[in-house]
Amino acid sequence: QVQLQESGPGLVKPSGTLSLTCAVSGGSISSSNWWSWVRQPPGKGLEWIGEIYHSGSTNYNPSLKSRVTISVDKSKNQFSLKLSSVTAADTAVYYCARKEGYCSGGSCGYYFDYWGQGTLVTVSS
Amino acid sequence: DIQMTQSPSSLSASVGDRVTITCRASQSISNYLNWYQQKPGKAPKLLIYAASSLQSGVPSRFSGSGSGTDFTLTISSLQPEDFATYYCQQSYSTSWTFGQGTKVEIK
């Protein structure tokens, strides 16, 4: 059973950099999966931030791309998120998640099957 | 980005009711549509993938349908543990996008 666990500061100052790590257990980060970050502002919906493959390839949400860096540490079986120049609008619960591929009826797609419990990051002075 | 729009934003229903939630994509996404359930303080849980395939372990009262731009999630007989917020998500193109959510409340 794959488990993901987010960790990092719960409070970040405006204009600072948000840094979180997601530790993966029960499976290898070098498997054929992409690893994602998703966030949820209080009382609002889900927003995909970006993803990384164990090779280091990344994809980012265009609306956040200029401020986001996702990296992987295969030796520690974990991946990380950095979000720079944060404002109050970046206050959210941040989740890490595994993206799994599937093939059904001749087409192949993706879904998020394993999620961390989430960690609240508040941007405030 | 592909925009996903859910309706209604919230609904009230009773145990045993049949509930239908709609998700519309801003362009055709074939059947690359997933549904998640989220309870307060918890991470989302995958219910349906590929528009109509039930994730392992999910009760059969949940079903999904649709293709192209219009999709539905149906709960055939609402149970107490089903009161939650439901999200659709497209996997047609990176960047993956979610609907704004539909909150199912107790009537």
PDB file of C-alpha atoms in Angstrom:
ATOM      1  CA  GLN A   1       0.000   0.000   0.000  1.00  0.00           C
ATOM      2  CA  VAL A   2       1.535   3.255  -1.161  1.00  0.00           C
ATOM      3  CA  GLN A   3       1.504   6.072   1.382  1.00  0.00           C
ATOM      4  CA  LEU A   4       2.414   9.719   0.898  1.00  0.00           C
ATOM      5  CA  GLN A   5       3.218  12.192   3.659  1.00  0.00           C
ATOM      6  CA  GLU A   6       3.675  15.936   3.241  1.00  0.00           C
ATOM      7  CA  SER A   7       5.958  17.929   5.505  1.00  0.00           C
ATOM      8  CA  GLY A   8       7.162  21.499   5.763  1.00  0.00           C
ATOM      9  CA  PRO A   9       6.524  24.847   7.464  1.00  0.00           C
ATOM     10  CA  GLY A  10       2.916  25.714   8.146  1.00  0.00           C
ATOM     11  CA  LEU A  11       3.544  29.451   8.039  1.00  0.00           C
ATOM     12  CA  VAL A  12       5.338  31.403   5.326  1.00  0.00           C
ATOM     13  CA  LYS A  13       5.818  35.163   5.122  1.00  0.00           C
ATOM     14  CA  PRO A  14       4.514  37.123   2.131  1.00  0.00           C
ATOM     15  CA  SER A  15       7.071  37.358  -0.697  1.00  0.00           C
ATOM     16  CA  GLY A  16       8.843  34.332   0.730  1.00  0.00           C
ATOM     17  CA  THR A  17       9.187  30.812  -0.647  1.00  0.00           C
ATOM     18  CA  LEU A  18       6.913  27.933   0.294  1.00  0.00           C
ATOM     19  CA  SER A  19       8.801  24.626   0.544  1.00  0.00           C
ATOM     20  CA  LEU A  20       7.198  21.235   1.041  1.00  0.00           C
ATOM     21  CA  THR A  21       8.380  17.649   0.779  1.00  0.00           C
ATOM     22  CA  CYS A  22       6.372  14.515   0.078  1.00  0.00           C
ATOM     23  CA  ALA A  23       7.801  11.251   1.399  1.00  0.00           C
ATOM     24  CA  VAL A  24       6.682   8.122  -0.455  1.00  0.00           C
ATOM     25  CA  SER A  25       6.504   4.781   1.346  1.00  0.00           C
ATOM     26  CA  GLY A  26       5.236   1.355   0.327  1.00  0.00           C
ATOM     27  CA  GLY A  27       6.414   1.922  -3.230  1.00  0.00           C
ATOM     28  CA  SER A  28       9.258   3.364  -5.260  1.00  0.00           C
ATOM     29  CA  ILE A  29       9.317   6.894  -6.600  1.00  0.00           C
ATOM     30  CA  SER A  30      11.179   5.385  -9.548  1.00  0.00           C
ATOM     31  CA  SER A  31       8.087   3.424 -10.616  1.00  0.00           C
ATOM     32  CA  SER A  32       6.274   4.284 -13.846  1.00  0.00           C
ATOM     33  CA  ASN A  33       4.222   7.019 -12.186  1.00  0.00           C
ATOM     34  CA  TRP A  34       4.170  10.769 -12.180  1.00  0.00           C
ATOM     35  CA  TRP A  35       4.068  12.512  -8.794  1.00  0.00           C
ATOM     36  CA  SER A  36       1.934  15.613  -8.365  1.00  0.00           C
ATOM     37  CA  TRP A  37       1.161  18.528  -6.091  1.00  0.00           C
ATOM     38  CA  VAL A  38      -2.446  19.717  -5.748  1.00  0.00           C
ATOM     39  CA  ARG A  39      -3.680  22.535  -3.527  1.00  0.00           C
ATOM     40  CA  GLN A  40      -6.996  23.605  -2.055  1.00  0.00           C
ATOM     41  CA  PRO A  41      -7.602  27.080  -0.600  1.00  0.00           C
ATOM     42  CA  PRO A  42      -9.829  27.030   2.486  1.00  0.00           C
ATOM     43  CA  GLY A  43     -13.425  26.360   1.478  1.00  0.00           C
ATOM     44  CA  LYS A  44     -12.564  26.208  -2.234  1.00  0.00           C
ATOM     45  CA  GLY A  45     -11.849  23.663  -4.947  1.00  0.00           C
ATOM     46  CA  LEU A  46      -8.809  21.719  -6.092  1.00  0.00           C
ATOM     47  CA  GLU A  47      -6.012  23.167  -8.206  1.00  0.00           C
ATOM     48  CA  TRP A  48      -3.283  21.068  -9.809  1.00  0.00           C
ATOM     49  CA  ILE A  49       0.136  22.685  -9.343  1.00  0.00           C
ATOM     50  CA  GLY A  50       2.519  20.417 -11.205  1.00  0.00           C
ATOM     51  CA  GLU A  51       4.103  16.996 -11.485  1.00  0.00           C
ATOM     52  CA  ILE A  52       7.430  15.226 -11.807  1.00  0.00           C
ATOM     53  CA  TYR A  53       8.684  11.902 -13.150  1.00  0.00           C
ATOM     54  CA  HIS A  54      11.620  10.124 -11.541  1.00  0.00           C
ATOM     55  CA  SER A  55      13.770  11.094 -14.512  1.00  0.00           C
ATOM     56  CA  GLY A  56      13.301  14.715 -13.487  1.00  0.00           C
ATOM     57  CA  SER A  57      10.848  15.638 -16.241  1.00  0.00           C
ATOM     58  CA  THR A  58       8.247  18.110 -15.048  1.00  0.00           C
ATOM     59  CA  ASN A  59       4.935  19.652 -16.076  1.00  0.00           C
ATOM     60  CA  TYR A  60       3.523  22.751 -14.416  1.00  0.00           C
ATOM     61  CA  ASN A  61       0.218  24.578 -14.286  1.00  0.00           C
ATOM     62  CA  PRO A  62       0.708  27.529 -16.671  1.00  0.00           C
ATOM     63  CA  SER A  63      -0.840  29.910 -14.145  1.00  0.00           C
ATOM     64  CA  LEU A  64       1.856  29.041 -11.579  1.00  0.00           C
ATOM     65  CA  LYS A  65       4.739  28.029 -13.811  1.00  0.00           C
ATOM     66  CA  SER A  66       6.849  31.131 -13.251  1.00  0.00           C
ATOM     67  CA  ARG A  67       6.884  30.546  -9.475  1.00  0.00           C
ATOM     68  CA  VAL A  68       6.962  26.736  -9.156  1.00  0.00           C
ATOM     69  CA  THR A  69       9.819  24.265  -8.983  1.00  0.00           C
ATOM     70  CA  ILE A  70       9.254  20.555  -8.348  1.00  0.00           C
ATOM     71  CA  SER A  71      12.225  18.266  -7.761  1.00  0.00           C
ATOM     72  CA  VAL A  72      12.811  14.608  -6.942  1.00  0.00           C
ATOM     73  CA  ASP A  73      15.261  12.878  -4.605  1.00  0.00           C
ATOM     74  CA  LYS A  74      15.339   9.214  -5.558  1.00  0.00           C
ATOM     75  CA  SER A  75      17.799   8.338  -2.773  1.00  0.00           C
ATOM     76  CA  LYS A  76      15.247   9.479  -0.191  1.00  0.00           C
ATOM     77  CA  ASN A  77      12.182   8.314  -2.158  1.00  0.00           C
ATOM     78  CA  GLN A  78      10.641  11.771  -1.985  1.00  0.00           C
ATOM     79  CA  PHE A  79       9.788  14.802  -4.086  1.00  0.00           C
ATOM     80  CA  SER A  80       9.520  18.445  -3.236  1.00  0.00           C
ATOM     81  CA  LEU A  81       7.660  21.648  -4.087  1.00  0.00           C
ATOM     82  CA  LYS A  82       8.961  25.203  -4.023  1.00  0.00           C
ATOM     83  CA  LEU A  83       6.609  28.112  -4.670  1.00  0.00           C
ATOM     84  CA  SER A  84       8.224  31.524  -4.696  1.00  0.00           C
ATOM     85  CA  SER A  85       6.919  35.057  -4.158  1.00  0.00           C
ATOM     86  CA  VAL A  86       3.939  33.839  -2.167  1.00  0.00           C
ATOM     87  CA  THR A  87       0.951  35.970  -1.225  1.00  0.00           C
ATOM     88  CA  ALA A  88      -2.128  35.378   0.892  1.00  0.00           C
ATOM     89  CA  ALA A  89      -3.750  33.840  -2.186  1.00  0.00           C
ATOM     90  CA  ASP A  90      -1.332  30.924  -1.844  1.00  0.00           C
ATOM     91  CA  THR A  91      -2.777  29.982   1.551  1.00  0.00           C
ATOM     92  CA  ALA A  92      -4.123  26.480   1.069  1.00  0.00           C
ATOM     93  CA  VAL A  93      -3.985  22.838   2.022  1.00  0.00           C
ATOM     94  CA  TYR A  94      -1.276  21.320  -0.142  1.00  0.00           C
ATOM     95  CA  TYR A  95      -1.580  17.671  -1.156  1.00  0.00           C
ATOM     96  CA  CYS A  96       0.890  15.393  -2.852  1.00  0.00           C
ATOM     97  CA  ALA A  97      -0.564  12.648  -5.014  1.00  0.00           C
ATOM     98  CA  ARG A  98       0.444   9.788  -7.278  1.00  0.00           C
ATOM     99  CA  LYS A  99      -0.764   9.862 -10.880  1.00  0.00           C
ATOM    100  CA  GLU A 100      -1.488   6.400 -12.268  1.00  0.00           C
ATOM    101  CA  GLY A 101      -2.010   5.493 -15.892  1.00  0.00           C
ATOM    102  CA  TYR A 102      -4.751   3.213 -17.170  1.00  0.00           C
ATOM    103  CA  CYS A 103      -5.988   1.827 -20.460  1.00  0.00           C
ATOM    104  CA  SER A 104      -9.706   1.204 -20.918  1.00  0.00           C
ATOM    105  CA  GLY A 105     -11.722   0.545 -24.043  1.00  0.00           C
ATOM    106  CA  GLY A 106      -8.839   1.346 -26.325  1.00  0.00           C
ATOM    107  CA  SER A 107      -7.918   4.653 -24.721  1.00  0.00           C
ATOM    108  CA  CYS A 108      -5.352   5.392 -22.047  1.00  0.00           C
ATOM    109  CA  GLY A 109      -5.562   8.131 -19.442  1.00  0.00           C
ATOM    110  CA  TYR A 110      -4.574   9.058 -15.916  1.00  0.00           C
ATOM    111  CA  TYR A 111      -6.036   9.472 -12.474  1.00  0.00           C
ATOM    112  CA  PHE A 112      -4.784  10.385  -9.003  1.00  0.00           C
ATOM    113  CA  ASP A 113      -5.061   7.242  -6.890  1.00  0.00           C
ATOM    114  CA  TYR A 114      -2.966   7.854  -3.785  1.00  0.00           C
ATOM    115  CA  TRP A 115      -2.955  11.119  -1.862  1.00  0.00           C
ATOM    116  CA  GLY A 116      -1.190  12.463   1.184  1.00  0.00           C
ATOM    117  CA  GLN A 117      -3.271  13.700   4.104  1.00  0.00           C
ATOM    118  CA  GLY A 118      -2.569  17.303   3.169  1.00  0.00           C
ATOM    119  CA  THR A 119      -0.792  20.084   5.001  1.00  0.00           C
ATOM    120  CA  LEU A 120      -2.105  23.594   5.595  1.00  0.00           C
ATOM    121  CA  VAL A 121       0.253  26.372   4.623  1.00  0.00           C
ATOM    122  CA  THR A 122      -0.694  29.877   5.695  1.00  0.00           C
ATOM    123  CA  VAL A 123       0.917  32.928   4.120  1.00  0.00           C
ATOM    124  CA  SER A 124       0.972  35.703   6.696  1.00  0.00           C
ATOM    125  CA  SER A 125       3.371  38.119   8.323  1.00  0.00           C
TER     126      SER A 125
ATOM    127  CA  ASP B   1      -6.584  25.079 -20.076  1.00  0.00           C
ATOM    128  CA  ILE B   2      -9.714  22.981 -20.292  1.00  0.00           C
ATOM    129  CA  GLN B   3     -12.391  24.405 -17.999  1.00  0.00           C
ATOM    130  CA  MET B   4     -14.604  21.995 -16.062  1.00  0.00           C
ATOM    131  CA  THR B   5     -17.994  23.206 -14.842  1.00  0.00           C
ATOM    132  CA  GLN B   6     -20.100  21.226 -12.398  1.00  0.00           C
ATOM    133  CA  SER B   7     -23.778  21.610 -11.592  1.00  0.00           C
ATOM    134  CA  PRO B   8     -25.303  22.075  -9.214  1.00  0.00           C
ATOM    135  CA  SER B   9     -22.788  23.627  -6.818  1.00  0.00           C
ATOM    136  CA  SER B  10     -24.700  22.083  -3.945  1.00  0.00           C
ATOM    137  CA  LEU B  11     -27.743  19.949  -3.372  1.00  0.00           C
ATOM    138  CA  SER B  12     -29.786  18.635  -0.474  1.00  0.00           C
ATOM    139  CA  ALA B  13     -30.982  15.057  -0.542  1.00  0.00           C
ATOM    140  CA  SER B  14     -32.289  12.363   1.749  1.00  0.00           C
ATOM    141  CA  VAL B  15     -30.929   8.914   2.449  1.00  0.00           C
ATOM    142  CA  GLY B  16     -32.166   6.592  -0.267  1.00  0.00           C
ATOM    143  CA  ASP B  17     -32.511   9.321  -2.903  1.00  0.00           C
ATOM    144  CA  ARG B  18     -31.079   9.014  -6.389  1.00  0.00           C
ATOM    145  CA  VAL B  19     -28.578  11.824  -6.943  1.00  0.00           C
ATOM    146  CA  THR B  20     -27.124  13.049 -10.232  1.00  0.00           C
ATOM    147  CA  ILE B  21     -24.237  15.501 -10.624  1.00  0.00           C
ATOM    148  CA  THR B  22     -23.268  16.969 -13.979  1.00  0.00           C
ATOM    149  CA  CYS B  23     -19.839  17.992 -15.271  1.00  0.00           C
ATOM    150  CA  ARG B  24     -19.269  19.856 -18.521  1.00  0.00           C
ATOM    151  CA  ALA B  25     -15.907  20.347 -20.244  1.00  0.00           C
ATOM    152  CA  SER B  26     -15.067  23.457 -22.267  1.00  0.00           C
ATOM    153  CA  GLN B  27     -13.956  21.231 -25.157  1.00  0.00           C
ATOM    154  CA  SER B  28     -14.270  17.580 -26.041  1.00  0.00           C
ATOM    155  CA  ILE B  29     -12.260  15.344 -23.725  1.00  0.00           C
ATOM    156  CA  SER B  30     -13.483  11.992 -25.067  1.00  0.00           C
ATOM    157  CA  ASN B  31     -13.896   9.832 -21.951  1.00  0.00           C
ATOM    158  CA  TYR B  32     -10.884  11.217 -20.060  1.00  0.00           C
ATOM    159  CA  LEU B  33     -12.953  12.136 -17.025  1.00  0.00           C
ATOM    160  CA  ASN B  34     -12.499  11.123 -13.386  1.00  0.00           C
ATOM    161  CA  TRP B  35     -14.704  11.625 -10.325  1.00  0.00           C
ATOM    162  CA  TYR B  36     -13.512  12.072  -6.735  1.00  0.00           C
ATOM    163  CA  GLN B  37     -15.248  12.231  -3.366  1.00  0.00           C
ATOM    164  CA  GLN B  38     -13.888  14.477  -0.621  1.00  0.00           C
ATOM    165  CA  LYS B  39     -14.998  14.551   2.984  1.00  0.00           C
ATOM    166  CA  PRO B  40     -14.141  17.447   5.331  1.00  0.00           C
ATOM    167  CA  GLY B  41     -10.498  17.440   6.399  1.00  0.00           C
ATOM    168  CA  LYS B  42      -9.660  14.506   4.146  1.00  0.00           C
ATOM    169  CA  ALA B  43      -7.913  14.026   0.836  1.00  0.00           C
ATOM    170  CA  PRO B  44      -9.984  13.336  -2.278  1.00  0.00           C
ATOM    171  CA  LYS B  45     -10.793   9.691  -3.015  1.00  0.00           C
ATOM    172  CA  LEU B  46     -11.043   8.315  -6.561  1.00  0.00           C
ATOM    173  CA  LEU B  47     -14.484   6.923  -7.391  1.00  0.00           C
ATOM    174  CA  ILE B  48     -14.726   6.693 -11.172  1.00  0.00           C
ATOM    175  CA  TYR B  49     -12.128   6.869 -13.958  1.00  0.00           C
ATOM    176  CA  ALA B  50     -12.467   6.857 -17.725  1.00  0.00           C
ATOM    177  CA  ALA B  51     -15.929   8.383 -17.257  1.00  0.00           C
ATOM    178  CA  SER B  52     -17.599   5.115 -16.289  1.00  0.00           C
ATOM    179  CA  SER B  53     -15.090   2.668 -14.772  1.00  0.00           C
ATOM    180  CA  LEU B  54     -15.601   2.025 -11.072  1.00  0.00           C
ATOM    181  CA  GLN B  55     -12.426   2.173  -8.990  1.00  0.00           C
ATOM    182  CA  SER B  56     -11.739  -0.994  -7.009  1.00  0.00           C
ATOM    183  CA  GLY B  57     -13.471  -1.006  -3.632  1.00  0.00           C
ATOM    184  CA  VAL B  58     -16.006   1.699  -4.520  1.00  0.00           C
ATOM    185  CA  PRO B  59     -19.653   0.689  -3.932  1.00  0.00           C
ATOM    186  CA  SER B  60     -21.682  -0.153  -7.015  1.00  0.00           C
ATOM    187  CA  ARG B  61     -24.285   2.520  -6.182  1.00  0.00           C
ATOM    188  CA  PHE B  62     -21.832   4.956  -7.763  1.00  0.00           C
ATOM    189  CA  SER B  63     -21.846   5.116 -11.544  1.00  0.00           C
ATOM    190  CA  GLY B  64     -20.582   7.466 -14.217  1.00  0.00           C
ATOM    191  CA  SER B  65     -21.516   8.147 -17.807  1.00  0.00           C
ATOM    192  CA  GLY B  66     -20.841  10.510 -20.642  1.00  0.00           C
ATOM    193  CA  SER B  67     -18.391  11.311 -23.384  1.00  0.00           C
ATOM    194  CA  GLY B  68     -17.189  14.355 -25.251  1.00  0.00           C
ATOM    195  CA  THR B  69     -18.156  17.371 -23.154  1.00  0.00           C
ATOM    196  CA  ASP B  70     -20.996  16.184 -20.914  1.00  0.00           C
ATOM    197  CA  PHE B  71     -20.679  13.757 -18.032  1.00  0.00           C
ATOM    198  CA  THR B  72     -22.736  12.609 -15.054  1.00  0.00           C
ATOM    199  CA  LEU B  73     -22.058  10.976 -11.712  1.00  0.00           C
ATOM    200  CA  THR B  74     -25.026   9.099 -10.272  1.00  0.00           C
ATOM    201  CA  ILE B  75     -25.501   7.761  -6.776  1.00  0.00           C
ATOM    202  CA  SER B  76     -28.388   5.309  -7.077  1.00  0.00           C
ATOM    203  CA  SER B  77     -29.382   5.255  -3.413  1.00  0.00           C
ATOM    204  CA  LEU B  78     -27.720   7.855  -1.228  1.00  0.00           C
ATOM    205  CA  GLN B  79     -26.193   6.510   1.973  1.00  0.00           C
ATOM    206  CA  PRO B  80     -25.213   8.474   5.105  1.00  0.00           C
ATOM    207  CA  GLU B  81     -21.522   8.088   4.301  1.00  0.00           C
ATOM    208  CA  ASP B  82     -22.032   9.657   0.850  1.00  0.00           C
ATOM    209  CA  PHE B  83     -22.588  13.162   2.163  1.00  0.00           C
ATOM    210  CA  ALA B  84     -19.466  14.863   0.854  1.00  0.00           C
ATOM    211  CA  THR B  85     -18.178  17.091  -1.936  1.00  0.00           C
ATOM    212  CA  TYR B  86     -17.683  15.579  -5.384  1.00  0.00           C
ATOM    213  CA  TYR B  87     -15.202  16.774  -8.014  1.00  0.00           C
ATOM    214  CA  CYS B  88     -14.767  15.908 -11.659  1.00  0.00           C
ATOM    215  CA  GLN B  89     -11.296  16.091 -13.240  1.00  0.00           C
ATOM    216  CA  GLN B  90     -10.175  15.885 -16.849  1.00  0.00           C
ATOM    217  CA  SER B  91      -7.155  13.834 -17.868  1.00  0.00           C
ATOM    218  CA  TYR B  92      -7.304  14.716 -21.561  1.00  0.00           C
ATOM    219  CA  SER B  93      -4.494  17.237 -21.435  1.00  0.00           C
ATOM    220  CA  THR B  94      -1.852  18.482 -19.051  1.00  0.00           C
ATOM    221  CA  SER B  95      -2.589  20.775 -17.118  1.00  0.00           C
ATOM    222  CA  TRP B  96      -5.071  18.631 -15.288  1.00  0.00           C
ATOM    223  CA  THR B  97      -8.134  20.588 -14.174  1.00  0.00           C
ATOM    224  CA  PHE B  98     -10.936  19.965 -11.711  1.00  0.00           C
ATOM    225  CA  GLY B  99     -14.524  21.125 -11.532  1.00  0.00           C
ATOM    226  CA  GLN B 100     -15.433  23.532  -8.755  1.00  0.00           C
ATOM    227  CA  GLY B 101     -17.137  20.786  -6.743  1.00  0.00           C
ATOM    228  CA  THR B 102     -20.671  19.752  -5.813  1.00  0.00           C
ATOM    229  CA  LYS B 103     -21.510  19.555  -2.133  1.00  0.00           C
ATOM    230  CA  VAL B 104     -24.094  16.910  -1.255  1.00  0.00           C
ATOM    231  CA  GLU B 105     -25.837  17.796   1.994  1.00  0.00           C
ATOM    232  CA  ILE B 106     -28.421  16.123   4.158  1.00  0.00           C
ATOM    233  CA  LYS B 107     -31.995  17.293   3.643  1.00  0.00           C
TER     234      LYS B 107
END
